[in-house]
Short mmCIF file of C-alpha atoms in Angstrom, two decimals:
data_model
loop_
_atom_site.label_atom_id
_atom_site.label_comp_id
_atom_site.label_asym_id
_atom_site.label_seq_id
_atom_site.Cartn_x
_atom_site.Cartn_y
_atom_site.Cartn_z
CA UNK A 11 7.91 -25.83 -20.13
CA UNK A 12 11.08 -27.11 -17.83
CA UNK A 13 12.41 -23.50 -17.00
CA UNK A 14 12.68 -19.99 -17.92
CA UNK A 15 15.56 -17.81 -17.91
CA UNK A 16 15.92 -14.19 -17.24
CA UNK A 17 18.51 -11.66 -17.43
CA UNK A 18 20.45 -12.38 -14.13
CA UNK A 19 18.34 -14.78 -13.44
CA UNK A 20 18.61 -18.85 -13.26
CA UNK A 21 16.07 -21.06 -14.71
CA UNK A 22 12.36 -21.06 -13.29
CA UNK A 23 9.53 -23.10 -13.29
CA UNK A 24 5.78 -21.69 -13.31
CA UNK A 25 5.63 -21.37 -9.58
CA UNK A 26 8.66 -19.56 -9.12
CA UNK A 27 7.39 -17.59 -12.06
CA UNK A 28 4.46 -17.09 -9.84
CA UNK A 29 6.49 -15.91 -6.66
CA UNK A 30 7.97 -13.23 -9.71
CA UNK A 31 4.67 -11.18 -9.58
CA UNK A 32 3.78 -10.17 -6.35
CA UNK A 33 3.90 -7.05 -4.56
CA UNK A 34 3.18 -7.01 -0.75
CA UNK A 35 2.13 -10.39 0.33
CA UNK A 36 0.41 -12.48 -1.85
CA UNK A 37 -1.16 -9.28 -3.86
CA UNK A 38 -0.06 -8.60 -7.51
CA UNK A 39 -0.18 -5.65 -9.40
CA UNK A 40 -1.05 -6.32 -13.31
CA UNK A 41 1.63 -8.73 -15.49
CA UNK A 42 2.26 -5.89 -17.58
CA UNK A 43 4.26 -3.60 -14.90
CA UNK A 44 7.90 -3.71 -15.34
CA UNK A 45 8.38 -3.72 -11.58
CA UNK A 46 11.34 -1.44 -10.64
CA UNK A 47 14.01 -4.42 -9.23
CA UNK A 48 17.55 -5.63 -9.22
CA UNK A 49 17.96 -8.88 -10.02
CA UNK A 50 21.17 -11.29 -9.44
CA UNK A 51 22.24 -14.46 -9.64
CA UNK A 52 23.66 -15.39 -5.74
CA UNK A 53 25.06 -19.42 -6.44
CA UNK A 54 21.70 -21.23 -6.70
CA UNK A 55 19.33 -18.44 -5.71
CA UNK A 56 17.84 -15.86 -7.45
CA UNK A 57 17.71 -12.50 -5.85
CA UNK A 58 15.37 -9.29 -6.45
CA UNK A 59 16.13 -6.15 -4.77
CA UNK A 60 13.64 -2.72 -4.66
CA UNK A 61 13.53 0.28 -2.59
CA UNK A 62 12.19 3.72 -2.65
CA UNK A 63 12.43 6.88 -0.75
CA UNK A 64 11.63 10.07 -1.03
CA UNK A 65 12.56 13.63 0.43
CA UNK A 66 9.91 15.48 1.04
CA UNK A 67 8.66 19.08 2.37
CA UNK A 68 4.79 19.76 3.31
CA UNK A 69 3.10 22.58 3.41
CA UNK A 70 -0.79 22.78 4.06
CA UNK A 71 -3.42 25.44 4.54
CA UNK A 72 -5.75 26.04 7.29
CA UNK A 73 -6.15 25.37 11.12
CA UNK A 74 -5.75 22.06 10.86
CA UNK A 75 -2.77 22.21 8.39
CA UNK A 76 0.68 21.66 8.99
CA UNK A 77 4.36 22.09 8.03
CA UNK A 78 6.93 19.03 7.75
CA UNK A 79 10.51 18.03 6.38
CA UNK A 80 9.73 14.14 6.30
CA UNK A 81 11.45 11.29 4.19
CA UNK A 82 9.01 7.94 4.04
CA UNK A 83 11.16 4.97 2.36
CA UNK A 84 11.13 1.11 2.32
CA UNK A 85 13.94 -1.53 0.71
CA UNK A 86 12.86 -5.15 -0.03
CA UNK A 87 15.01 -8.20 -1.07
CA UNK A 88 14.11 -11.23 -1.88
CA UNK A 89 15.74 -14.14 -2.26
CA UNK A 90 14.23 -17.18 -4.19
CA UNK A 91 14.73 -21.45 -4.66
CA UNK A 92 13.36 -23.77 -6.88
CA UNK A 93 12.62 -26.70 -5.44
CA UNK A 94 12.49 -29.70 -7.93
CA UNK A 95 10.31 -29.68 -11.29
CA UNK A 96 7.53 -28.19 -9.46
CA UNK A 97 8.24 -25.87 -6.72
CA UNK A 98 9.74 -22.68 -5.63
CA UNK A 99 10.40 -21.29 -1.95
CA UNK A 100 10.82 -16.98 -1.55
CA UNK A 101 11.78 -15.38 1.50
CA UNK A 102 11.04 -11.54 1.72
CA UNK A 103 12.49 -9.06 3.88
CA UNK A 104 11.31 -5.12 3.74
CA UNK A 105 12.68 -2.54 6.09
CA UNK A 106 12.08 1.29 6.34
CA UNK A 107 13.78 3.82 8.35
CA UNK A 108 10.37 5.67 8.69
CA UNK A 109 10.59 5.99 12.61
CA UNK A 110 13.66 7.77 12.10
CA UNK A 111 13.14 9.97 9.17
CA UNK A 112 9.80 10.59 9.99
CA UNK A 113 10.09 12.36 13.57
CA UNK A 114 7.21 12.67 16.34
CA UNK A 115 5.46 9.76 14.74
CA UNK A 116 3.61 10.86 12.01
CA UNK A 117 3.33 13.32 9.31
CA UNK A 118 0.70 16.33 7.94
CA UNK A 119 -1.77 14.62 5.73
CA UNK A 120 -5.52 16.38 6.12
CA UNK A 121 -8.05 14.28 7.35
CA UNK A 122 -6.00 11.41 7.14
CA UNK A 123 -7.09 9.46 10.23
CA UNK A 124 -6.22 6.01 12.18
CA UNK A 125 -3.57 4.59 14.81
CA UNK A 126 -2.45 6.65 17.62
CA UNK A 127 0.71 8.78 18.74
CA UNK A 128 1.97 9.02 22.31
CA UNK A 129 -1.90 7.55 23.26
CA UNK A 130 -3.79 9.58 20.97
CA UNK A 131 -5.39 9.22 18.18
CA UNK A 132 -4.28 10.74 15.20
CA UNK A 133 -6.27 13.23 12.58
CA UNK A 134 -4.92 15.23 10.04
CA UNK A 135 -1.65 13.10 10.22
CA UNK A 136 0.11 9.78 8.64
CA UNK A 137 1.65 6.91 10.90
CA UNK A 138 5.36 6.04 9.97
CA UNK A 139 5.53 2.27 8.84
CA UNK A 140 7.84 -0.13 11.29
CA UNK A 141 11.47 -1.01 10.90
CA UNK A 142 10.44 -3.95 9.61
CA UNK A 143 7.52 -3.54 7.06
CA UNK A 144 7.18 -7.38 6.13
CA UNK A 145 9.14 -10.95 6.83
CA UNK A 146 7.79 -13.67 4.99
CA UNK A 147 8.00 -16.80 3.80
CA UNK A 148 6.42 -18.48 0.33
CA UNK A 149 6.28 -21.84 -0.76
CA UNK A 150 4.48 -22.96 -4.13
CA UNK A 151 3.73 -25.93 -5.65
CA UNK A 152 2.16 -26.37 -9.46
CA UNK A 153 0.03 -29.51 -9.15
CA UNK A 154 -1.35 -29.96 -12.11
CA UNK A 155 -0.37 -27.57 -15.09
CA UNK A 156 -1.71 -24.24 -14.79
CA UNK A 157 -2.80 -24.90 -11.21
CA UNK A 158 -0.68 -23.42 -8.47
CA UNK A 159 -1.52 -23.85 -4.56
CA UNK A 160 0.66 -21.40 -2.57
CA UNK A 161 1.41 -21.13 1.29
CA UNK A 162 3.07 -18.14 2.77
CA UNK A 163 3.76 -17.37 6.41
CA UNK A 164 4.45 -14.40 7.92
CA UNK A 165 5.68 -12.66 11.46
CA UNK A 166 5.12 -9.19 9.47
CA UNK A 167 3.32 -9.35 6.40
CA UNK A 168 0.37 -8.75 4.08
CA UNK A 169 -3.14 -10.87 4.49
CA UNK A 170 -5.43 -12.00 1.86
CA UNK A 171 -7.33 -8.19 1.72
CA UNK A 172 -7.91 -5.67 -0.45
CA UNK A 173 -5.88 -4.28 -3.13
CA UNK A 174 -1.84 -3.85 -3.72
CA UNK A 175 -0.85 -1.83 -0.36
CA UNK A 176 -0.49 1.90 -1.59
CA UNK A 177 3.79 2.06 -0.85
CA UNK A 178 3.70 -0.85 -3.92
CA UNK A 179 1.02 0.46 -6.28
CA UNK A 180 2.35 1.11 -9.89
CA UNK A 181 -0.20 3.62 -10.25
CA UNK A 182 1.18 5.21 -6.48
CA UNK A 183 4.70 5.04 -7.12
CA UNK A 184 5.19 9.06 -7.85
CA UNK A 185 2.93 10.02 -4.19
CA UNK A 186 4.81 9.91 -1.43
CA UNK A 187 1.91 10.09 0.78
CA UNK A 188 -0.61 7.75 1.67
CA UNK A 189 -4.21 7.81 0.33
CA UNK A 190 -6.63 9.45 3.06
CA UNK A 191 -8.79 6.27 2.13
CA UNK A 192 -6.03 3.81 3.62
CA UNK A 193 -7.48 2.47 6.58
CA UNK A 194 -10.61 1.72 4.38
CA UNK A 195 -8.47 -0.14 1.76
CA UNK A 196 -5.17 -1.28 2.23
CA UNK A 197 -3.95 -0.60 6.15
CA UNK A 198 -3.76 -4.44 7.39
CA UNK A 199 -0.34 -4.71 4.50
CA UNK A 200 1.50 -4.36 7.86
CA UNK A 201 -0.36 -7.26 10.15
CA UNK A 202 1.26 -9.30 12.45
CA UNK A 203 1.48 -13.19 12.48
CA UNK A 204 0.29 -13.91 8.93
CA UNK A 205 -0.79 -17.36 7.62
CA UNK A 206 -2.23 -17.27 3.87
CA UNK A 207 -3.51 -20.59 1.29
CA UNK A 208 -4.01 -20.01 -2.01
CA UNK A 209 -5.12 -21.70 -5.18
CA UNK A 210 -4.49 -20.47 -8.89
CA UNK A 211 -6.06 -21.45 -11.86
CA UNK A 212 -5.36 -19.77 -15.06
CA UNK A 213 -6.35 -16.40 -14.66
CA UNK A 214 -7.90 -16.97 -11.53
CA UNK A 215 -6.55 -16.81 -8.03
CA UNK A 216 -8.32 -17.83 -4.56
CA UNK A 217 -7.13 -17.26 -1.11
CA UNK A 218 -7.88 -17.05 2.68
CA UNK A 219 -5.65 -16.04 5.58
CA UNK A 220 -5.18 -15.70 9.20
CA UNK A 221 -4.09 -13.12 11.18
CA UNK A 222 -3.35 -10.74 14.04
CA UNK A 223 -5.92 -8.08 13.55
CA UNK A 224 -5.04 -5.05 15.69
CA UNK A 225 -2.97 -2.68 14.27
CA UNK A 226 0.92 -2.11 14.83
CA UNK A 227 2.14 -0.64 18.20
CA UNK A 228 3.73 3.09 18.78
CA UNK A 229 6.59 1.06 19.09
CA UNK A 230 7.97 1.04 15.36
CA UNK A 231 11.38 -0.37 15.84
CA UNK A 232 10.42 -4.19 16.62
CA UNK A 233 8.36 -6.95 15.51
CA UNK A 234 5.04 -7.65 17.45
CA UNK A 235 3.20 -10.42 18.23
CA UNK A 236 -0.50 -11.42 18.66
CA UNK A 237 -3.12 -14.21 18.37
CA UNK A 238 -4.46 -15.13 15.01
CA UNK A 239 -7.83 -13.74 15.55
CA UNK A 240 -8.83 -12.59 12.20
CA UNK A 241 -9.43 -13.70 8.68
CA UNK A 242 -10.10 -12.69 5.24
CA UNK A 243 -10.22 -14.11 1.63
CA UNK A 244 -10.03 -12.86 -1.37
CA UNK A 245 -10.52 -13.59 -5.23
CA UNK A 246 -8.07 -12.43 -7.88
CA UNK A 247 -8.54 -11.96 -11.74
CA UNK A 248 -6.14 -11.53 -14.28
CA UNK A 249 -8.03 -11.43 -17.19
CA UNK A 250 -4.57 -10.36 -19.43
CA UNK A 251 -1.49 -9.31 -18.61
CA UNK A 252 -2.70 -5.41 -18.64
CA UNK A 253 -5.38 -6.23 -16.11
CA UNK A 254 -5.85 -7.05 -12.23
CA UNK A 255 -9.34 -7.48 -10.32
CA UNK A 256 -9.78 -8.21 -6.62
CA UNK A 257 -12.67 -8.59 -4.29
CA UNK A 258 -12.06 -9.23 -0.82
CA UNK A 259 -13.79 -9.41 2.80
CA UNK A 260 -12.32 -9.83 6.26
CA UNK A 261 -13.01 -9.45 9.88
CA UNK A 262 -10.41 -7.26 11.88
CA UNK A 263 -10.59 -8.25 15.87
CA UNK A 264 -10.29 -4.61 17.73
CA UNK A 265 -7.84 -3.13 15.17
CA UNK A 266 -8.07 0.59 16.35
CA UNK A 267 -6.47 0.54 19.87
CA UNK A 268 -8.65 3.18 21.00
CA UNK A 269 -12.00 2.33 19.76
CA UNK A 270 -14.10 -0.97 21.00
CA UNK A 271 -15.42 -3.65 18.41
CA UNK A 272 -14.24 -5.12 15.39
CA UNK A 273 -14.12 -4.00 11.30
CA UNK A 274 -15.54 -6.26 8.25
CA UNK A 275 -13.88 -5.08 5.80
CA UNK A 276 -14.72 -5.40 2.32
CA UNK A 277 -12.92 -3.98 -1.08
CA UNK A 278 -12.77 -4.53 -4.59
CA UNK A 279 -10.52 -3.31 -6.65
CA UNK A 280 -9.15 -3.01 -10.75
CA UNK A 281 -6.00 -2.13 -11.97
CA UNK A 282 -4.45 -1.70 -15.64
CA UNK A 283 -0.94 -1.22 -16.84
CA UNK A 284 0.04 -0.35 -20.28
CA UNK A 285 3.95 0.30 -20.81
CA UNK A 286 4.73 2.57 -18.04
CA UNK A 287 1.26 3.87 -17.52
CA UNK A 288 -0.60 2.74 -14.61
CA UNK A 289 -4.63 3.02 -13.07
CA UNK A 290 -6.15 1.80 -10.41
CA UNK A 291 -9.78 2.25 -9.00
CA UNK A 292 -10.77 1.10 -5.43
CA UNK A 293 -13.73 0.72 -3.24
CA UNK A 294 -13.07 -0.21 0.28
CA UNK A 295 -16.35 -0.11 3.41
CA UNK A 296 -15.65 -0.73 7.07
CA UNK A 297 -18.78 -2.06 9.09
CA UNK A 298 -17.74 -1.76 12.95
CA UNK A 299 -19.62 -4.15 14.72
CA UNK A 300 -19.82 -1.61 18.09
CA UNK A 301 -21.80 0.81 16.48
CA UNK A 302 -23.17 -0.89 13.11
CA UNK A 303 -22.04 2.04 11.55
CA UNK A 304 -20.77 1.72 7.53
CA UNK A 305 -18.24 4.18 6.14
CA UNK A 306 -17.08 4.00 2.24
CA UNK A 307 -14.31 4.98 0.32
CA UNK A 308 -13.33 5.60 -3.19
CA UNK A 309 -9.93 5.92 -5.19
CA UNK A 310 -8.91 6.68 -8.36
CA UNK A 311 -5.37 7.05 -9.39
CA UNK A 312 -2.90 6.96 -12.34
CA UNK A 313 0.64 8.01 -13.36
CA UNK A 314 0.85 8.92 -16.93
CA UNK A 315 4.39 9.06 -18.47
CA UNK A 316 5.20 11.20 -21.56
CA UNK A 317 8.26 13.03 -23.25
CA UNK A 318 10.96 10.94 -22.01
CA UNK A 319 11.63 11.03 -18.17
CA UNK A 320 8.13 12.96 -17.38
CA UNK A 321 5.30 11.73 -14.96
CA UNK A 322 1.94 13.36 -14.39
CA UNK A 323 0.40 11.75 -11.54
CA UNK A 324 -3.46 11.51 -10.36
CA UNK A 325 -5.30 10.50 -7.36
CA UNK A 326 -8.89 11.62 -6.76
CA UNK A 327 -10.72 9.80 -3.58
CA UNK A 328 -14.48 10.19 -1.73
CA UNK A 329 -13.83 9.23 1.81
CA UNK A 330 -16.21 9.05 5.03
CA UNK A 331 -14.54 10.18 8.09
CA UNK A 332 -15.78 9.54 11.60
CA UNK A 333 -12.67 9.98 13.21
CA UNK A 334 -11.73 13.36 12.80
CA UNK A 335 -12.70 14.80 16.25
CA UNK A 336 -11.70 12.24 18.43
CA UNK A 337 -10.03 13.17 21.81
CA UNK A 338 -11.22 16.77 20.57
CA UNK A 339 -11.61 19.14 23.71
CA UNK A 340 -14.52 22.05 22.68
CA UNK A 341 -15.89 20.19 19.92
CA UNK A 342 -19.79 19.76 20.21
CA UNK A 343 -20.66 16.60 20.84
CA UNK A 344 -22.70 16.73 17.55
CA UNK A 345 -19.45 17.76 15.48
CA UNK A 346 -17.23 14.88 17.20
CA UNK A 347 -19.76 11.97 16.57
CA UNK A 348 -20.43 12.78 13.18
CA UNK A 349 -19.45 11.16 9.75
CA UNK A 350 -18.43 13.38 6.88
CA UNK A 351 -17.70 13.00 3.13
CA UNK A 352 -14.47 14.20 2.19
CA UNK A 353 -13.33 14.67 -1.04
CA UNK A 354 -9.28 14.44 -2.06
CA UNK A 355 -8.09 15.58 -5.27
CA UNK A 356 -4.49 15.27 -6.50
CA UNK A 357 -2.22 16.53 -9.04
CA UNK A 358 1.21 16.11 -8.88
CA UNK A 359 4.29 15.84 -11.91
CA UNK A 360 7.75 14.27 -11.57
CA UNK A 361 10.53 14.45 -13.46
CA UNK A 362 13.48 12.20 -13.42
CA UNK A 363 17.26 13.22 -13.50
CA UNK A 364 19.42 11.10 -14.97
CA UNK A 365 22.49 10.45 -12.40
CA UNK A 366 23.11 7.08 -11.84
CA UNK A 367 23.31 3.55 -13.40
CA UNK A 368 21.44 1.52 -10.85
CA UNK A 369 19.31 4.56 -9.23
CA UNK A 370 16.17 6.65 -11.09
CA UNK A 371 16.11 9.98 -9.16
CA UNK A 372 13.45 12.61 -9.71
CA UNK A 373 12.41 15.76 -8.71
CA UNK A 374 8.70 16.43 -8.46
CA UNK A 375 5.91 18.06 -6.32
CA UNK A 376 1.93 17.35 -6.14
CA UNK A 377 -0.82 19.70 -4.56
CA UNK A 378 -3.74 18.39 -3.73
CA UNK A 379 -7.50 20.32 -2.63
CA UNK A 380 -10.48 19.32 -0.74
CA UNK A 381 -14.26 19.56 -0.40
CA UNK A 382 -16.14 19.14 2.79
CA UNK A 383 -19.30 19.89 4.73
CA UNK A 384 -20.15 23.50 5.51
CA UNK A 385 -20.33 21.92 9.25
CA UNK A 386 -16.38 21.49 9.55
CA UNK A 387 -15.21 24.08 7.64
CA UNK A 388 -14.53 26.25 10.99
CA UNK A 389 -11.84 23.95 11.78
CA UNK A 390 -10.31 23.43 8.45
CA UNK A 391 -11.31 27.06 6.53
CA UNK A 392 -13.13 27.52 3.74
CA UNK A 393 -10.51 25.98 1.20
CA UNK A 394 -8.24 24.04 3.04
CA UNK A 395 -5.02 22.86 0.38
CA UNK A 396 -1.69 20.66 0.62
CA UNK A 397 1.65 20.81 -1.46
CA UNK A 398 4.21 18.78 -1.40
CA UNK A 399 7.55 19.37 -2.79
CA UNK A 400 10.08 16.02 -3.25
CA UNK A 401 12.98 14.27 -4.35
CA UNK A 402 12.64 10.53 -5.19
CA UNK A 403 15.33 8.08 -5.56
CA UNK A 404 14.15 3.87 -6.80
CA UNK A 405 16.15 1.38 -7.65
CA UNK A 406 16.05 1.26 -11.29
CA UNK A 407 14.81 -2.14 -12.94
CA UNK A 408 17.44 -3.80 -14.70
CA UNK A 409 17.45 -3.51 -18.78
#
């Protein structure tokens, strides 16, 4: 067909259409989401606006555990072009005040683990995201119908690997913390010097990128720079609107600043959306080439709405962790170079407060428990726990 319209919206061709779908990057969560967005009509251009943040207080058990008054946000716009019968060009822009709101450079998440703070690596804590979380540029072309090749470019953006970055997830959007499995899955959605190809077919999507592999600086407040040293590729499916499949592998040049070699990472991931109601399962391995040595992770997650303005969330997640005990003074050396299976389980419930037009505020809190070796549990206690309490404010999608 010539066009579509959409409320607010001017007419679009398939590959703007395209450009519609995606989350971080190239990635896309399932058709079926109702993305949370502001759309307008600026002279020719269409524009999409979304942001979160949330308010939260932590409060965890154990040695290890800590105590925080933290708010972790992001706010994307996007402005979009068609360009003649057949093309479209996007440009994306996503900030977050993170190294403000989130003060001494992290916050308490047990045995989350990767990037550093003031030259140390961090355990038991979550990195803020930059200033600026992505700039990109997208151009798509349909060649033949039903065929798509896209080209995006990126200072700060999202490479061709693994699934939906967890701040973009519809089945994430009531956690306000990251998965402990993130820098098995999803970490490179904030890479630096970004340069993706893809190729669509029906319900099937190809693509390889290039990229700056290390990971972001202590320095959160500008953009970084970096060779394109690493790739990745990565197939999509989209068997129906309700569904999204991914498998992906990459090579990561010296990612960790502190630790030598690179990662091959590989994931695979599935994702469903029904209405409001969102899953997704992941599986994510790192292979470092230093020390051959594989660790694994698995998620599961899901928001489930009912009774009108209600959310329960769920994550559960089975991740190795080798990091735990780095830069660890009085650790035995057996404790600190050892990989253990953690187990994270989540429940959390949100409930939104209608206050404004254009804004969907809620009020919820999650708690989540752990299982872990009987060799660690001197540093963490027996039954080490986590609660968070929060208020969330989104911009709501229009009607």
């Amino acid at each position: 067909m010539p066009g579509m319209s959409m409320p607010g919206m001017g007419d679009m061709n398939p590959s703007a259409m395209s450009l519609m779908d995606l989350a971080s990057g190239t990635s896309a969560n399932p058709a079926a989401w109702k993305m949370p967005m502001l759309m307008a009509r600026l002279g020719s251009w269409n524009t999409m606006f979304m942001g979160t943040a949330f308010i939260v207080d932590t409060q965890q058990s154990g040695p290890r555990g800590g105590d925080k008054l933290y708010s972790p946000n992001w706010f994307m716009a996007s402005a979009q072009h068609r360009i003649g019968a057949k093309g479209a060009f996007q440009a994306d822009l996503m900030l977050s005040l993170d190294p403000a709101t989130i003060p001494g450079e992290r916050y308490p998440l047990l045995f989350q683990t990767g990037e550093t703070a003031y030259g140390h690596a961090l355990y038991d804590a979550q990195h803020p995201h930059n200033l600026i979380m992505a700039l990109g540029f997208h151009y798509t072309y349909e060649i033949v119908e039903e065929t798509l090749i896209d080209f995006y470019v990126a200072p700060v953006g999202d490479p061709a690997l693994g699934p939906v970055a967890y701040p973009h997830r519809a089945s994430a959007e009531e956690l306000p913390q990251a998965a402990i499995s993130h820098h098995l899955q999803d970490s490179t959605h904030i890479s630096d010097d970004v340069i993706t190809v893809g190729i669509s077919r029906q319900k099937l999507k190809l693509e390889a990128s290039g990229f700056h592999g290390a990971e972001p600086g202590e320095n959160r407040w500008i953009i970084q720079q970096g060779a394109i040293d690493s790739w990745s590729t990565r197939l999509w499916f989209f068997p129906t609107k309700n569904w999204a499949a991914q498998v992906s592998v990459g090579r990561l040049a010296h990612p960790e600043a502190l630790e030598p070699g690179d990662q091959v990472r590989s994931t695979a991931s599935l994702s469903y959306t029904k209405g409001d109601w969102s899953s997704t399962f992941v599986w994510g391995r790192n292979h470092d080439t230093a020390t051959f040595h594989n660790t694994n992770s698995y998620l599961l997650e899901s928001v489930l709405p009912f009774a009108r303005n209600n959310f329960l969330t769920g994550r559960l997640e089975l991740v190795d962790k080798d990091e735990l005990f780095n830069d660890q003074l009085n650790v035995p050396a057996a404790v600190a170079s050892s990989t253990f299976r953690i187990g994270a389980y989540t429940l959390g419930y949100t409930r939104d407060i209608e206050l404004f037009t254009h804004i969907q505020t809620g009020i919820g809190a999650n708690f989540s428990f752990y299982s872990l070796p009987e060799t660690i549990k001197p540093y963490y206690g027996e039954h080490p726990v986590g609660g968070n309490i929060f208020i969330r404010i989104r911009l709501r999608r229009n009607s």
